[in-house]
Short mmCIF file of C-alpha atoms and ligand atoms in Angstrom, two decimals:
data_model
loop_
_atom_site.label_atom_id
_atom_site.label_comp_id
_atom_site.label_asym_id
_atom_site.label_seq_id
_atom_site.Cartn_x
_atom_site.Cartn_y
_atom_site.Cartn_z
CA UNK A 1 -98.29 -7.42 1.27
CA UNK A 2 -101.86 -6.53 1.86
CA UNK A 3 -102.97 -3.41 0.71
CA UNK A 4 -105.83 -2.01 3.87
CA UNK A 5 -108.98 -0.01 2.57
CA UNK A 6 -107.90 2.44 5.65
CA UNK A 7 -105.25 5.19 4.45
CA UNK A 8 -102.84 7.36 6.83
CA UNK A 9 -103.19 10.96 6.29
CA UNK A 10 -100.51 13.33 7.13
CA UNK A 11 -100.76 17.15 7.80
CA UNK A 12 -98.79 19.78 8.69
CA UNK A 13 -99.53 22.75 11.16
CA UNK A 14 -98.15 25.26 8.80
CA UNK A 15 -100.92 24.63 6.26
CA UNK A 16 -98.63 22.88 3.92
CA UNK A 17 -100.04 20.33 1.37
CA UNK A 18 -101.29 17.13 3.08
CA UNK A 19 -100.29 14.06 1.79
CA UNK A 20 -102.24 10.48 1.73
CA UNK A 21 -100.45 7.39 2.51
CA UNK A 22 -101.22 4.09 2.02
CA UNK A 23 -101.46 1.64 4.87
CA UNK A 24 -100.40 -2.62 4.43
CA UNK A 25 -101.97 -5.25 6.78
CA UNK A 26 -100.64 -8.29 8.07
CA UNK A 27 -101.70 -11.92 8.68
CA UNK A 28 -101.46 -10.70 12.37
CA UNK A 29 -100.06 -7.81 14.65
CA UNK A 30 -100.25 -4.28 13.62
CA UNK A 31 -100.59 -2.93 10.33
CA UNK A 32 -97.60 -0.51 8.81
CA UNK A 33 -98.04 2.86 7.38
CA UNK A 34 -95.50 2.84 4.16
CA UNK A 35 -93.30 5.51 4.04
CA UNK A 36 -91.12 5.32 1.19
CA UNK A 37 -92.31 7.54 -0.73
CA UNK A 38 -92.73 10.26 2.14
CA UNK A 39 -89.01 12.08 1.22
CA UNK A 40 -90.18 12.63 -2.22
CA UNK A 41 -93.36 14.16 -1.13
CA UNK A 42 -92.14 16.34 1.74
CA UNK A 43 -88.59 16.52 1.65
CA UNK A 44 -88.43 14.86 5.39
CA UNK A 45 -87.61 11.82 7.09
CA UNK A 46 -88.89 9.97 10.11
CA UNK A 47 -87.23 9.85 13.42
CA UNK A 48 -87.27 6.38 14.94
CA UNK A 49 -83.59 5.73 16.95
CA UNK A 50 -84.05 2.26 18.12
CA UNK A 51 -86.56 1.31 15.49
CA UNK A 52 -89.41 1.69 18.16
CA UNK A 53 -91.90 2.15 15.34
CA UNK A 54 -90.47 1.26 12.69
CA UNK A 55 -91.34 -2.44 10.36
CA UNK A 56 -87.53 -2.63 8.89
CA UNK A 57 -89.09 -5.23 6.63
CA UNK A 58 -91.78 -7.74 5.76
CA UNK A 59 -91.33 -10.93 7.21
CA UNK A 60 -93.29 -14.49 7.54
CA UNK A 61 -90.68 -16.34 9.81
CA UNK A 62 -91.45 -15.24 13.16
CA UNK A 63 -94.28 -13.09 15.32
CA UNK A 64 -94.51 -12.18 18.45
CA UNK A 65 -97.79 -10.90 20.49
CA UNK A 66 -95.81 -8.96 23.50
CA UNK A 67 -99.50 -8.24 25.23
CA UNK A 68 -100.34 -11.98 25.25
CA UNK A 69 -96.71 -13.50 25.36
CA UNK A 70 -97.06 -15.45 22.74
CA UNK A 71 -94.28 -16.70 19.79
CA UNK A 72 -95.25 -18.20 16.68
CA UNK A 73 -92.41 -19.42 14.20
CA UNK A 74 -94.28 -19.56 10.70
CA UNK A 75 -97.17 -20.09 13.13
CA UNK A 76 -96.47 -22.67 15.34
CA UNK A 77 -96.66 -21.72 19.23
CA UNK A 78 -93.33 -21.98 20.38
CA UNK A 79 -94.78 -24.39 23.44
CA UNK A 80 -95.90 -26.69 20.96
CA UNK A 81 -92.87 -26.87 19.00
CA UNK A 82 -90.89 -27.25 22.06
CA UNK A 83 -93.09 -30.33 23.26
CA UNK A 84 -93.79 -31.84 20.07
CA UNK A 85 -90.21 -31.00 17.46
CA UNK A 86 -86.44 -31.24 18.05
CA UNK A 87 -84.08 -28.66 17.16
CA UNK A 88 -83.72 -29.84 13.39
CA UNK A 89 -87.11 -29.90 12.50
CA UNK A 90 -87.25 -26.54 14.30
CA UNK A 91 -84.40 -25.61 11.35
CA UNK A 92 -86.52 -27.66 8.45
CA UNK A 93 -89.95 -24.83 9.34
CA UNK A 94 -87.51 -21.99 9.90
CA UNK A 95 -85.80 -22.00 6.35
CA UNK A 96 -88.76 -23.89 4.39
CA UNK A 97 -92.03 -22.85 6.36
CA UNK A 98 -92.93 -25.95 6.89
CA UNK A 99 -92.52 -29.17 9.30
CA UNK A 100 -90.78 -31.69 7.25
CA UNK A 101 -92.26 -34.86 6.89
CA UNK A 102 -90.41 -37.96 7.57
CA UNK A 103 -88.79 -38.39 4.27
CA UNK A 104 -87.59 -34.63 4.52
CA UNK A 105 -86.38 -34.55 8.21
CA UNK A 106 -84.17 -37.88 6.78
CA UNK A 107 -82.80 -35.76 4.24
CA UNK A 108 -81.91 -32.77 6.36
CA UNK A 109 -81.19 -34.49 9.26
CA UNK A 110 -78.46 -36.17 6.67
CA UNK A 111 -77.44 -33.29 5.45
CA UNK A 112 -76.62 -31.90 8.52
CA UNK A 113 -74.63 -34.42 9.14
CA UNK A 114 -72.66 -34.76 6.19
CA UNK A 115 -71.63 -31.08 6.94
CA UNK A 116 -70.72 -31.09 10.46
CA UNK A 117 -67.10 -31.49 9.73
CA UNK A 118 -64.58 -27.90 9.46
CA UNK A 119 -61.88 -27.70 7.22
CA UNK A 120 -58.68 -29.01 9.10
CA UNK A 121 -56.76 -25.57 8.45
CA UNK A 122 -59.54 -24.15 10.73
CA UNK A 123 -58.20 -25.91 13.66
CA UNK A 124 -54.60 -23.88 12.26
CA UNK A 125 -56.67 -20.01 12.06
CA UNK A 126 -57.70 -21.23 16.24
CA UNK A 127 -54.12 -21.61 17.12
CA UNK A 128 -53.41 -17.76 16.75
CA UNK A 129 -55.95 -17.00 19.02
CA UNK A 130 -54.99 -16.46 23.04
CA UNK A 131 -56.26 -18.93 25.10
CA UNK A 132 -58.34 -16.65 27.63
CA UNK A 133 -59.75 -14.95 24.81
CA UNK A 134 -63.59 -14.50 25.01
CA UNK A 135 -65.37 -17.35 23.12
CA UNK A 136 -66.96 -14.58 21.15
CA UNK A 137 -64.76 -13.00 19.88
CA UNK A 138 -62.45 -16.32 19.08
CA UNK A 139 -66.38 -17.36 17.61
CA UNK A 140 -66.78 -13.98 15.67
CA UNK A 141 -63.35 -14.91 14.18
CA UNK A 142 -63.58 -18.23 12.92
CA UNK A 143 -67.61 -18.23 11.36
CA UNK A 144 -66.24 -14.85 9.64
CA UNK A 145 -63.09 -17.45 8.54
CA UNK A 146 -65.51 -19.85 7.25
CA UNK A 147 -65.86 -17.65 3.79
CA UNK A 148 -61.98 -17.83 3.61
CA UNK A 149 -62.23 -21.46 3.19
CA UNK A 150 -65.87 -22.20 1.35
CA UNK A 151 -65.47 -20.33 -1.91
CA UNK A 152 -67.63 -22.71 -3.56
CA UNK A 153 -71.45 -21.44 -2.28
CA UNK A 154 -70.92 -17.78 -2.02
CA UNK A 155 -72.62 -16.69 -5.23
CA UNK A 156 -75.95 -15.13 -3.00
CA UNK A 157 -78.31 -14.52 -6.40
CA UNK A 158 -78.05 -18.38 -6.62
CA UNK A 159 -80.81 -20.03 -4.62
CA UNK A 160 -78.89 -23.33 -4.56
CA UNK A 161 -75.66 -21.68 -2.85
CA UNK A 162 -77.54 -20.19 0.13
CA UNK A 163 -78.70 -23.16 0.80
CA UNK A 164 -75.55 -24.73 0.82
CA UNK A 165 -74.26 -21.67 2.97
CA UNK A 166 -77.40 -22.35 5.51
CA UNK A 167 -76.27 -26.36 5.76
CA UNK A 168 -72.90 -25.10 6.04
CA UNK A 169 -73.64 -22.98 8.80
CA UNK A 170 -76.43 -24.50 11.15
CA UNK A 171 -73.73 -27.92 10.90
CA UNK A 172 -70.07 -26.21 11.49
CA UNK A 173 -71.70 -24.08 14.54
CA UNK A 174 -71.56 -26.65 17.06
CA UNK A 175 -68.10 -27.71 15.64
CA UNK A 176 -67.04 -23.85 16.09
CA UNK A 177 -68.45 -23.32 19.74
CA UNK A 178 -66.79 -26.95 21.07
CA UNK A 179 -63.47 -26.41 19.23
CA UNK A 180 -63.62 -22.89 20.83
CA UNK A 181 -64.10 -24.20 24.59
CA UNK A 182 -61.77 -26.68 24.08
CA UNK A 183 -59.12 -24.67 22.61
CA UNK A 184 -59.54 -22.52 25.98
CA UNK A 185 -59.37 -25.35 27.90
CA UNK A 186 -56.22 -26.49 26.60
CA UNK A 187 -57.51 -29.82 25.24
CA UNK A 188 -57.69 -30.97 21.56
CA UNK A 189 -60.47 -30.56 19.89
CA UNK A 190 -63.27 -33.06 18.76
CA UNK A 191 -64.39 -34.49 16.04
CA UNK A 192 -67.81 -34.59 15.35
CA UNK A 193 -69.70 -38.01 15.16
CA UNK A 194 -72.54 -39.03 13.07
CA UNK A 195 -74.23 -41.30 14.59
CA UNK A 196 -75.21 -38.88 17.18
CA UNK A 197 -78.48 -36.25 17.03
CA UNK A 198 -77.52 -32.97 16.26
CA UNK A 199 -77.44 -31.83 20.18
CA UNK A 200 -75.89 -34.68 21.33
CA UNK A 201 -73.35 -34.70 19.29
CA UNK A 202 -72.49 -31.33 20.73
CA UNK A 203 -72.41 -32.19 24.20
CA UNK A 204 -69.49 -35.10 23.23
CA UNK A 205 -67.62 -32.64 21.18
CA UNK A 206 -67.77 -30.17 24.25
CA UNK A 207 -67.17 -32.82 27.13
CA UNK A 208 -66.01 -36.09 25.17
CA UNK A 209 -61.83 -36.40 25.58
CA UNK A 210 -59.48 -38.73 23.47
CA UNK A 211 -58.99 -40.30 27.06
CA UNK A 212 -62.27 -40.75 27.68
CA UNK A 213 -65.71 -41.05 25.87
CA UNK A 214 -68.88 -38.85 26.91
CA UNK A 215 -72.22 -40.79 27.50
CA UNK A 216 -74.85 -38.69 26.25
CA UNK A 217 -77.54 -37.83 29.10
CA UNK A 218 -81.28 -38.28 27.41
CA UNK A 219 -82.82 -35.56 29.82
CA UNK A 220 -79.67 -33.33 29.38
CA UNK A 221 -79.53 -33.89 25.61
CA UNK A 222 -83.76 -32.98 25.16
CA UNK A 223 -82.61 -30.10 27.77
CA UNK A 224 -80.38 -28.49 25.53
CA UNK A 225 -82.39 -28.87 22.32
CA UNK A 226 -85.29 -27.07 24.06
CA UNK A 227 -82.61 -24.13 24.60
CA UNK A 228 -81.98 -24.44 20.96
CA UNK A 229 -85.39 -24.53 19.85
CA UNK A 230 -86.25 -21.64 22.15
CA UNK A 231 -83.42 -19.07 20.79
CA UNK A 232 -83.86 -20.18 17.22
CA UNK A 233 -85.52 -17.14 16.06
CA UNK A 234 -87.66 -13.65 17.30
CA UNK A 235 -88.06 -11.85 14.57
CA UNK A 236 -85.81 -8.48 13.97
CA UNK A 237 -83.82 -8.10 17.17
CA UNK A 238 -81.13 -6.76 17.37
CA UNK A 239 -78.49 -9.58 15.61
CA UNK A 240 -81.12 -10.15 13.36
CA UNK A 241 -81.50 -6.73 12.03
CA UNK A 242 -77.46 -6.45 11.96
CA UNK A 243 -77.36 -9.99 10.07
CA UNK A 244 -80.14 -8.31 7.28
CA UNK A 245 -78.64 -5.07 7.35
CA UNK A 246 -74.95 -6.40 6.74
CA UNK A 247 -76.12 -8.77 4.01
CA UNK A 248 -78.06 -6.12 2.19
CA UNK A 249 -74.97 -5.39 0.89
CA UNK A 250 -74.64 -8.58 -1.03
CA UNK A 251 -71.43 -9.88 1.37
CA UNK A 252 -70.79 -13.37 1.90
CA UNK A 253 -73.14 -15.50 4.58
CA UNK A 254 -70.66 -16.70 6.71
CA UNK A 255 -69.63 -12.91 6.77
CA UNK A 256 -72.89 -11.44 7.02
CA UNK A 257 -73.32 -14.66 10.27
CA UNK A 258 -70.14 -13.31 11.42
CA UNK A 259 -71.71 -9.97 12.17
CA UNK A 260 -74.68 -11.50 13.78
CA UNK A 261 -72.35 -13.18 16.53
CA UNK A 262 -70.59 -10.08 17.38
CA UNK A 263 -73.73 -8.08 17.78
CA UNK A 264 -75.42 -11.04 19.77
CA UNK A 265 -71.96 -10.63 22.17
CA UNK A 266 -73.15 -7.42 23.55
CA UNK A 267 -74.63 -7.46 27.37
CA UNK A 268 -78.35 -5.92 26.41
CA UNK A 269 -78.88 -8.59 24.10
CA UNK A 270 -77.10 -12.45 24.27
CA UNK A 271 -74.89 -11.56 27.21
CA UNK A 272 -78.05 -11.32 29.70
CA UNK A 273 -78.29 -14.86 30.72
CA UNK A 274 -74.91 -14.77 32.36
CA UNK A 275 -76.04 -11.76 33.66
CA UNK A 276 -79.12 -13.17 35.18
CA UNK A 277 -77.10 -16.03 36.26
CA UNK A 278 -73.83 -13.92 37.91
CA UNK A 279 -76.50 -11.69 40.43
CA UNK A 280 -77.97 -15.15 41.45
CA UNK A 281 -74.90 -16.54 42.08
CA UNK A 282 -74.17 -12.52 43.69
CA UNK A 283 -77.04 -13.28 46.11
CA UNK A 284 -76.28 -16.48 47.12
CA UNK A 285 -73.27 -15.74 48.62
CA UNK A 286 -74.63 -13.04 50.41
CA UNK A 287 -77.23 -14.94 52.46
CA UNK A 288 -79.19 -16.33 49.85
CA UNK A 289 -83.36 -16.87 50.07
CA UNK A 290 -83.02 -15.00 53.52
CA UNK A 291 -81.92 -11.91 51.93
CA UNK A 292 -84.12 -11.81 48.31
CA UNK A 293 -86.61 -8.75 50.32
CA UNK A 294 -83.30 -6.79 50.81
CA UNK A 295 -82.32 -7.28 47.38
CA UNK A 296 -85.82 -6.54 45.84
CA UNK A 297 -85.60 -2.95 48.25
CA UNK A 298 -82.27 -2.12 46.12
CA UNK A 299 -83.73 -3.63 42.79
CA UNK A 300 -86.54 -1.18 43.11
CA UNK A 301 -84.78 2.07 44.90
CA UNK A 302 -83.73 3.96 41.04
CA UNK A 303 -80.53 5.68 42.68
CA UNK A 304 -79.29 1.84 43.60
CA UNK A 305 -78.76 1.02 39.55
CA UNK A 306 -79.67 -2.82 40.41
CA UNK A 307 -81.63 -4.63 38.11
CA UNK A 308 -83.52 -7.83 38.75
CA UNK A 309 -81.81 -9.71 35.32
CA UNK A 310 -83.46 -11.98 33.55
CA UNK A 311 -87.11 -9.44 34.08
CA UNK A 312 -88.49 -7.39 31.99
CA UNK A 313 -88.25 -7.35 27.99
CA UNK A 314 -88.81 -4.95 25.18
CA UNK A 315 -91.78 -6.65 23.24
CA UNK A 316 -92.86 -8.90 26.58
CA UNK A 317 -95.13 -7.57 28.54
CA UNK A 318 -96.57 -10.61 29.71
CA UNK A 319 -94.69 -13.99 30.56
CA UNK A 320 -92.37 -14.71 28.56
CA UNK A 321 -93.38 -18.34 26.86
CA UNK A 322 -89.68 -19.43 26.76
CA UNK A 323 -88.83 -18.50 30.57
CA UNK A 324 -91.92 -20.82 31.53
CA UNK A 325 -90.92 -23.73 28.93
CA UNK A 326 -87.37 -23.01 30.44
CA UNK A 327 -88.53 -23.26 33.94
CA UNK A 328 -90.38 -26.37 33.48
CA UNK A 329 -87.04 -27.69 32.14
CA UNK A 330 -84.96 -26.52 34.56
CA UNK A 331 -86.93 -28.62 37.40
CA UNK A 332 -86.17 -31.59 34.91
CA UNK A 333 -82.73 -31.44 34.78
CA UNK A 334 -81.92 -31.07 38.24
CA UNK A 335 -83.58 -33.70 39.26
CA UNK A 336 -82.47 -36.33 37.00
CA UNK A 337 -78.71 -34.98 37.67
CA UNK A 338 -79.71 -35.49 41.87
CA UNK A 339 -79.24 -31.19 41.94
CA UNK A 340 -83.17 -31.25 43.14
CA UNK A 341 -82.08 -28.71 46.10
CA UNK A 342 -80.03 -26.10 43.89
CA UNK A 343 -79.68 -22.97 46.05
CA UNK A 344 -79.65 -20.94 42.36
CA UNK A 345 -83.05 -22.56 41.23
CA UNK A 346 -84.61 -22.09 44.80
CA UNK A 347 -83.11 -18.24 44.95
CA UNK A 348 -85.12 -17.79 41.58
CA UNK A 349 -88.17 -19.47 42.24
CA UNK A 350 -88.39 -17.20 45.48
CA UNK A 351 -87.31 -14.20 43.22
CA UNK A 352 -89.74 -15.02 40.47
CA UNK A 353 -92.58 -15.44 43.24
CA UNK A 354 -92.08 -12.09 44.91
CA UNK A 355 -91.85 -10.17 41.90
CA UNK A 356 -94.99 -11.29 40.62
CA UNK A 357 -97.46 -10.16 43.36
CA UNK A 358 -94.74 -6.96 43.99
CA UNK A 359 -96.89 -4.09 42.68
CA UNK A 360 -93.47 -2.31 41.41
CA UNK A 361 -93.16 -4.90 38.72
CA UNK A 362 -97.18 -5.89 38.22
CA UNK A 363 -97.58 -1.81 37.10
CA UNK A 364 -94.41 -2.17 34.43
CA UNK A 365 -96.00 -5.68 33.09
CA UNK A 366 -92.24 -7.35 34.43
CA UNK A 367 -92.29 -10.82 34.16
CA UNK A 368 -89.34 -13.35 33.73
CA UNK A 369 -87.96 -13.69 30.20
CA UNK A 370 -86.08 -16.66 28.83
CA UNK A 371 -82.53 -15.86 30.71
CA UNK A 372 -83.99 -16.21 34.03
CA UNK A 373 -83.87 -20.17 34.34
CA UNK A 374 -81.69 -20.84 31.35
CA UNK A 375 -78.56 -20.08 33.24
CA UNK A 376 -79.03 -22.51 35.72
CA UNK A 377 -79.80 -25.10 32.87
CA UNK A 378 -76.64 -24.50 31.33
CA UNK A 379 -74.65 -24.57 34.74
CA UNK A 380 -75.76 -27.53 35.72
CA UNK A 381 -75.44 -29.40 32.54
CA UNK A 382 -71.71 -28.36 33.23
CA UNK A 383 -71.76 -25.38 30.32
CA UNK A 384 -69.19 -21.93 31.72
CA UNK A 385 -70.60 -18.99 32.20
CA UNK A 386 -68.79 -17.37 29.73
CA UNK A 387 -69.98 -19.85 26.41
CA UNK A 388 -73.11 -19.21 27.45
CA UNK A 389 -73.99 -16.37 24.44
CA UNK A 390 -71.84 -18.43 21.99
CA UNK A 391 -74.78 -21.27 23.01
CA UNK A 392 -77.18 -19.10 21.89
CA UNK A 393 -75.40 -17.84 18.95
CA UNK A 394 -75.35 -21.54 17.57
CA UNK A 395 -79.39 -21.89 18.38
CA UNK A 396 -79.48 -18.41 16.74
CA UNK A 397 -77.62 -19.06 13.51
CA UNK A 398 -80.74 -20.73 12.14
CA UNK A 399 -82.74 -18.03 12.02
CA UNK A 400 -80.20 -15.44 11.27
CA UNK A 401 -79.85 -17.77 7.52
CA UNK A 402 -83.78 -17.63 7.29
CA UNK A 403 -83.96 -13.89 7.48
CA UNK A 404 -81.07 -13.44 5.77
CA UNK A 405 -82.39 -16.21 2.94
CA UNK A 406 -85.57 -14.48 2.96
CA UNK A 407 -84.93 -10.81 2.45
CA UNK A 408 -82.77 -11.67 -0.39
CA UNK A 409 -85.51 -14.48 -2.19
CA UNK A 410 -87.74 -10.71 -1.94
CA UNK A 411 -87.62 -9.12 -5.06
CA UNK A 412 -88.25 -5.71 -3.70
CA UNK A 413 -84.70 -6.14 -1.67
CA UNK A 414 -82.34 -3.63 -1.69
CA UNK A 415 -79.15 -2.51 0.62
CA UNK A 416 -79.98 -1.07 3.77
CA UNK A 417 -79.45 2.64 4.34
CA UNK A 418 -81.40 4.50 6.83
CA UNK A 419 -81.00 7.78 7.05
CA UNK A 420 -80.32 10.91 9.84
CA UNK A 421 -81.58 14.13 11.53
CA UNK A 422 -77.97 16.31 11.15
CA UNK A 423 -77.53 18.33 13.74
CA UNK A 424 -73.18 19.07 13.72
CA UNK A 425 -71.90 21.93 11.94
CA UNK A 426 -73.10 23.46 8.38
CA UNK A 427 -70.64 23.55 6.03
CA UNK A 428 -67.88 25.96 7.01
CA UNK A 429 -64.12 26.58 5.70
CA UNK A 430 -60.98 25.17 6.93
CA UNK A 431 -59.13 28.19 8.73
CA UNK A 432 -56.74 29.30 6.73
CA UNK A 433 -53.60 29.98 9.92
CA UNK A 434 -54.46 26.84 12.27
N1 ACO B 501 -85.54 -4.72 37.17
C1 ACO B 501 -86.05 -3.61 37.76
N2 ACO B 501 -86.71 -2.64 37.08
C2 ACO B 501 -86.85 -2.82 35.75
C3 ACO B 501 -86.35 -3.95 35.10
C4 ACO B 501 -85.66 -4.93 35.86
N3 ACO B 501 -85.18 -6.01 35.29
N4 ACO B 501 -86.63 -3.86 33.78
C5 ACO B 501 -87.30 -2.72 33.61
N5 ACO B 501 -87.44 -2.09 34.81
C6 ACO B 501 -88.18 -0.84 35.06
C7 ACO B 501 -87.39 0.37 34.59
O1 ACO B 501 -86.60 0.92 35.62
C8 ACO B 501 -88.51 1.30 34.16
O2 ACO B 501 -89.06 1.85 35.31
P1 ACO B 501 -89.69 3.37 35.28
O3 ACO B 501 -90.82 3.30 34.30
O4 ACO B 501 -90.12 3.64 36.68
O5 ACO B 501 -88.57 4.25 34.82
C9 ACO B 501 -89.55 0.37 33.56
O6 ACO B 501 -89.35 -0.88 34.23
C10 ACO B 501 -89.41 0.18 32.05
O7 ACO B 501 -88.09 -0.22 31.78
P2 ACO B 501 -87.27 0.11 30.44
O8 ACO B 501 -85.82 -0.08 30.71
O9 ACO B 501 -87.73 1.44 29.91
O10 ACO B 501 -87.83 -1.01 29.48
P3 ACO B 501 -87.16 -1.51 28.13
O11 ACO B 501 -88.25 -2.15 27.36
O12 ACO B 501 -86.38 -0.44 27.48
O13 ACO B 501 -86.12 -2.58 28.68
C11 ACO B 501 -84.96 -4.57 29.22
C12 ACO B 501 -86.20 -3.93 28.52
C13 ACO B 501 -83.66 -3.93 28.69
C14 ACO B 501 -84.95 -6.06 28.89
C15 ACO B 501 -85.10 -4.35 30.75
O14 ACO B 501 -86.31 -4.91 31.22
C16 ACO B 501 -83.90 -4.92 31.53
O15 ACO B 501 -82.89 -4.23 31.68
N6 ACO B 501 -84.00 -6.21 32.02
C17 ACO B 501 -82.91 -6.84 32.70
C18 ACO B 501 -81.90 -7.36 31.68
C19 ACO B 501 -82.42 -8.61 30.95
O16 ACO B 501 -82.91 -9.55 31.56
N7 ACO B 501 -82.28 -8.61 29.60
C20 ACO B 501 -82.70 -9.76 28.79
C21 ACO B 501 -83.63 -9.36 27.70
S1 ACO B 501 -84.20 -10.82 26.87
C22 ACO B 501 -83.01 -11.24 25.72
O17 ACO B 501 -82.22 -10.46 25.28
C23 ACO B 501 -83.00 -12.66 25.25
#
């Protein structure tokens, strides 16, 4: 961390002492006034629900400019990356900082590999699960299983070990998701082959049957890679934070992964795609493109509680990069599966065009974010509706290990404990005749 020239000065209204703090600067984005040291000084805390202000830690993985809509993981535009890098070298800069070179990607494209296979009692631990059971929660179940059967690479002060764990985990993902489908499909599971890229060995596992063998679709295979680049990291959301926060601790990865998922299953954060994807869907079958000014009336009357999903975002308040990457391959796809006159993708181009010259979402800075088109990618690549967060929980797993790898390589790391403004009770006796 840089120390700035520029110091934060804090003062009270009831004449008590002032007190100087010092002020760290970043490569980029805004600087952070440190704190730490403010409860000794003053006896108070900050107040920051939702971490609105608040730099939980330092970080050189991912940034993101909200104004300008821009992502950079370890500085590489996410456009570029998506244009130029598959999904494993995507891994390779995530967890190293750098683009491998050829000799490199080899070797971790190999490893991978080597790693994609689960331990066969596994397929046992998925058997006690229900069939209907959400793939989430049959998901957050068998990565936390995973440190039930690798004992071997849980020792987290050893840098070798988490990067065993961080194989482990970007491999047995895709193994995890498929086996989970399948399982609620009622169809055996299958095996992984390695032969295949990373992503298209994923869509065989997921659509491949001992029956009959899957023929992996080049524009359906870069498709979903470009999904998995796109949800590979941004920075300390909200599964992020609860991945850092729960390893702090010092708890096995796969346990500390395990956490991610479930937080990643909630609806304001992996669960908005389907969202997005259910009100077009919603619309459709209410008169489709003919009724989108009716439906932007509701989405902007307050007492109607509709949303437009898939607009709007936190730290975006310009375009989204990944929604246009995502749109660009959503045209792709359809056409080269013949779906060129989707009612979805014409309902949300219509959508997408209104709301952009609508003043309503011009003056909030709403724009489409990466959920928008992504749904309809993943429908008409044949993915359910309801694996569509466990998707982005295996893009997501990569940087979840980086963050997690990174806080504890910082030798200023310790557990996570923030702390409250108490406002129940003061202490008070236990009635003596209840
Ligand atoms: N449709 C209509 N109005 C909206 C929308 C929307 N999608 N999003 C925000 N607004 C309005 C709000 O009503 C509010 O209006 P007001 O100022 O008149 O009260 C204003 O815009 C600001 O909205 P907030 O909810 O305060 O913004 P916040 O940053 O807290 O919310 C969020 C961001 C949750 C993403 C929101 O835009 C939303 O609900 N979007 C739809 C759900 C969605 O697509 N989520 C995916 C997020 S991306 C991801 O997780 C990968």
């Amino acid at each position: 961390m840089q120390l700035s020239d520029k110091k934060a000065m804090l003062s009270f209204s009831d004449g008590g002492e002032s007190i100087e703090l010092p002020v760290y600067k970043g490569t980029v984005g805004p600087d952070v006034i440190d704190i730490r040291k403010l409860y000794g000084q003053t006896g108070m805390f900050t107040y920051d629900p939702g971490f609105l202000a608040t730099a939980s830690c330092e970080s050189s993985i991912t940034y993101i400019d909200g104004d300008k809509g821009e992502l950079l993981y370890r500085g590489y535009p996410i456009d570029q990356l998506a244009e130029s890098c598959d999904f494993l070298d995507v891994c390779y800069l995530l967890l190293n900082g750098e683009l491998p070179n050829k000799e490199q990607k080899a070797d971790f494209d190999g490893q991978i590999t080597y790693h994609t296979m689960v331990h066969e009692q596994l397929h046992t631990f998925l058997r006690g699960f229900r069939r209907d059971a959400h793939p989430m929660a049959v998901l957050t179940g068998l990565v936390g299983a995973l440190s039930a059967f690798y004992h071997d690479s849980t020792d987290i002060t050893n840098p070798e070990h988490r990067h065993i764990s961080a194989i482990r985990l970007i491999a047995k993902m895709p193994t995890l998701v498929a086996m989970a489908y399948k399982y609620s499909l009622g169809q055996p599971s299958i095996y992984p082959r390695n032969d295949l890229t990373y992503t298209g060995n994923f869509l065989r596992m997921m659509f491949a049957t001992p029956c009959e063998e899957y023929e992996v679709n080049d524009v359906v295979e870069r498709a979903l890679d470009r999904i998995f680049i796109l949800h590979a990291d941004h920075e300390q959301n909200a599964s992020t934070s609860t991945v850092r926060l729960c390893g702090s601790s010092g708890t096995s990865p796969f346990a500390a992964i395990a956490a991610g998922v479930a937080c990643l299953w909630g609806p304001a954060h992996g669960g908005a795609n389907e969202a997005a994807l259910q009100m077009l869907e919603e619309l459709q079958a209410n008169g489709g493109v003919a009724k989108v000014g009716e439906f932007m009336n509701k989405v902007k009357d307050k007492s109607s509680g509709v949303r437009l999903m898939g607009f709007g975002h936190r730290v975006y308040k310009n375009y989204d990069p990944r929604a246009r990457l995502m749109q660009e391959t959503c045209k792709e796809v359809l056409e080269a599966l013949g779906l060129q006159n989707d009612p979805l993708f014409k309902l949300a181009m219509e959508l997408e065009r209104i709301a952009l010259e609508d003043p309503y979402f011009v003056e909030r800075k709403l724009y489409p974010n990466v959920d928008f088109y992504s749904g309809i990618v993943q429908r008409a690549i044949g993915i359910p509706t309801s694996l569509f967060t466990a998707i982005f929980a295996l893009a997501r797993t990569v940087g979840w290990i980086a963050q997690w790898n990174e806080m504890l390589s910082d030798s200023d790391y310790k557990i996570g404990r923030p702390r409250q403004l108490y406002t129940g009770s003061p202490s008070r006796d236990v009635p003596a005749n209840r």
